[in-house]
Every structure is written in structure tokens, then in C-alpha cells.
mmCIF file of C-alpha atoms in Angstrom:
data_model
loop_
_atom_site.group_PDB
_atom_site.id
_atom_site.type_symbol
_atom_site.label_atom_id
_atom_site.label_comp_id
_atom_site.label_asym_id
_atom_site.label_seq_id
_atom_site.Cartn_x
_atom_site.Cartn_y
_atom_site.Cartn_z
ATOM 1 C CA MET A 1440 171.208 -99.863 -169.421
ATOM 2 C CA LYS A 1441 168.011 -98.633 -167.322
ATOM 3 C CA ALA A 1442 167.268 -100.435 -164.024
ATOM 4 C CA GLU A 1443 164.280 -102.472 -163.856
ATOM 5 C CA PRO A 1444 161.460 -100.492 -162.382
ATOM 6 C CA ARG A 1445 160.194 -101.349 -158.869
ATOM 7 C CA LYS A 1446 157.013 -103.011 -158.286
ATOM 8 C CA ASN A 1447 156.146 -101.560 -155.030
ATOM 9 C CA LEU A 1448 155.908 -98.132 -153.354
ATOM 10 C CA ARG A 1449 158.523 -97.400 -150.609
ATOM 11 C CA PRO A 1450 156.610 -96.695 -147.201
ATOM 12 C CA ARG A 1451 157.572 -92.879 -147.440
ATOM 13 C CA GLU A 1452 156.113 -92.758 -150.991
ATOM 14 C CA ILE A 1453 152.987 -94.448 -149.847
ATOM 15 C CA GLU A 1454 152.591 -91.842 -147.378
ATOM 16 C CA TYR A 1455 153.584 -89.064 -149.892
ATOM 17 C CA LEU A 1456 150.844 -90.390 -152.313
ATOM 18 C CA THR A 1457 148.164 -90.639 -148.954
ATOM 19 C CA LEU A 1458 148.717 -87.182 -148.339
ATOM 20 C CA VAL A 1459 148.271 -86.302 -152.207
ATOM 21 C CA ALA A 1460 145.053 -88.307 -152.023
ATOM 22 C CA LYS A 1461 143.790 -86.261 -149.209
ATOM 23 C CA GLY A 1462 144.478 -82.867 -151.036
ATOM 24 C CA LEU A 1463 147.539 -81.377 -149.679
ATOM 25 C CA ASN A 1464 150.173 -79.442 -151.924
ATOM 26 C CA ARG A 1465 153.918 -79.946 -152.043
ATOM 27 C CA ARG A 1466 154.492 -77.471 -149.300
ATOM 28 C CA GLU A 1467 151.946 -78.800 -146.879
ATOM 29 C CA ILE A 1468 153.178 -82.318 -147.411
ATOM 30 C CA ALA A 1469 156.974 -81.367 -146.848
ATOM 31 C CA GLU A 1470 155.858 -79.816 -143.711
ATOM 32 C CA VAL A 1471 153.891 -82.914 -142.423
ATOM 33 C CA MET A 1472 156.591 -85.340 -143.363
ATOM 34 C CA GLY A 1473 159.079 -83.009 -142.023
ATOM 35 C CA ILE A 1474 161.473 -83.160 -145.051
ATOM 36 C CA ALA A 1475 162.549 -80.541 -147.609
ATOM 37 C CA ILE A 1476 160.353 -79.665 -150.608
ATOM 38 C CA THR A 1477 163.180 -81.099 -152.906
ATOM 39 C CA THR A 1478 162.869 -84.553 -151.072
ATOM 40 C CA VAL A 1479 159.044 -84.260 -151.545
ATOM 41 C CA LYS A 1480 159.760 -83.734 -155.361
ATOM 42 C CA TYR A 1481 162.070 -86.851 -155.355
ATOM 43 C CA HIS A 1482 159.290 -88.960 -153.732
ATOM 44 C CA HIS A 1483 156.923 -87.656 -156.279
ATOM 45 C CA GLU A 1484 158.928 -88.594 -159.335
ATOM 46 C CA GLU A 1485 159.693 -91.945 -157.938
ATOM 47 C CA MET A 1486 155.930 -92.588 -157.089
ATOM 48 C CA LEU A 1487 154.653 -91.761 -160.526
ATOM 49 C CA ARG A 1488 157.661 -93.770 -162.099
ATOM 50 C CA THR A 1489 156.834 -97.020 -159.997
ATOM 51 C CA LEU A 1490 153.032 -96.506 -160.617
ATOM 52 C CA GLY A 1491 153.362 -95.783 -164.513
ATOM 53 C CA ALA A 1492 151.711 -92.656 -163.579
ATOM 54 C CA ARG A 1493 152.069 -89.378 -165.570
ATOM 55 C CA THR A 1494 149.624 -87.264 -162.725
ATOM 56 C CA ASP A 1495 148.891 -87.075 -159.263
ATOM 57 C CA ALA A 1496 145.317 -88.197 -160.244
ATOM 58 C CA GLU A 1497 146.451 -91.030 -162.130
ATOM 59 C CA ALA A 1498 148.926 -92.253 -159.251
ATOM 60 C CA VAL A 1499 146.024 -91.950 -156.842
ATOM 61 C CA TYR A 1500 143.829 -94.143 -159.411
ATOM 62 C CA GLU A 1501 146.556 -96.648 -159.646
ATOM 63 C CA ALA A 1502 146.891 -96.855 -156.113
ATOM 64 C CA PHE A 1503 143.306 -98.001 -155.776
ATOM 65 C CA GLN A 1504 143.441 -100.094 -158.803
ATOM 66 C CA LYS A 1505 146.469 -102.188 -157.101
ATOM 67 C CA GLY A 1506 144.950 -102.225 -153.854
ATOM 68 C CA ILE A 1507 147.482 -99.983 -152.203
ATOM 69 C CA PHE A 1508 144.147 -97.799 -151.111
ATOM 70 C CA LYS A 1509 140.905 -99.029 -150.418
ATOM 71 C CA VAL A 1510 137.597 -97.146 -149.440
ATOM 72 C CA THR A 1511 136.380 -98.177 -146.089
ATOM 73 C CA GLN A 1512 132.787 -98.763 -145.167
ATOM 74 C CA ARG A 1513 132.703 -96.317 -142.908
ATOM 75 C CA ALA A 1514 133.773 -93.777 -145.626
ATOM 76 C CA ILE A 1515 131.023 -94.914 -147.661
ATOM 77 C CA GLN A 1516 128.795 -94.157 -144.824
ATOM 78 C CA THR A 1517 129.961 -90.718 -143.932
ATOM 79 C CA ARG A 1518 129.944 -89.896 -147.396
ATOM 80 C CA SER A 1519 126.102 -90.878 -148.055
ATOM 81 C CA ARG A 1520 125.167 -88.746 -144.960
ATOM 82 C CA ARG A 1521 127.594 -85.439 -145.805
ATOM 83 C CA LEU A 1522 128.364 -85.235 -149.508
ATOM 84 C CA THR A 1523 130.573 -82.406 -148.725
ATOM 85 C CA THR A 1524 133.174 -84.788 -146.829
ATOM 86 C CA SER A 1525 135.813 -86.511 -148.859
ATOM 87 C CA PRO A 1526 136.177 -90.397 -148.236
ATOM 88 C CA ARG A 1527 138.524 -91.924 -145.852
ATOM 89 C CA ILE A 1528 141.339 -93.302 -147.381
ATOM 90 C CA SER A 1529 143.409 -96.507 -145.928
ATOM 91 C CA THR A 1530 146.448 -97.827 -146.801
#
């Protein structure tokens, strides 16, 4: 019998997803988080499972839809001035 899926991401999964949304790859994420690449893979799988996503892009989309991430007004203003800058993501 399978365990019920969790409804919320754990803090480290949110940290992982934030770094994914900022465009870091797994090796960079491991370095920033100070963990092994195998642990990054664990957080990745758990995050996808919890959000019901199949890809990182889907997971980021779900995070915005569920209110885990928000685009700040400052990010919108910055984005309108410099189109090459990615929006600031807050959790």
C-alpha cells in the first residue's frame, strides 16, 4: 500500500525549486545547497512527486499556481526596464 502524497513541499525542496527556477543545474544546486548530487536528485524526485509534476518547468508553474512562488512588483518593474533580466522570485 502506497503512502498518501504530501500536500506541501519541505523547506529544502522549496530551496531546491527556487534554484531550479533561477536556472541553476543540478551540480550548481548541489554546490549552493552544500549537499551531494545524489541528495539533489532525491529532492528533485520528491518535489516532482509532491507537486504532481513531470518536469522542472511544470514544477515551477505549479509553484506559482499554488502560491509557493510569487512575482514581486519590483520584479515586474525591473523586467519592464530591462528585458534581459529574469523576474525576481520570492517564496
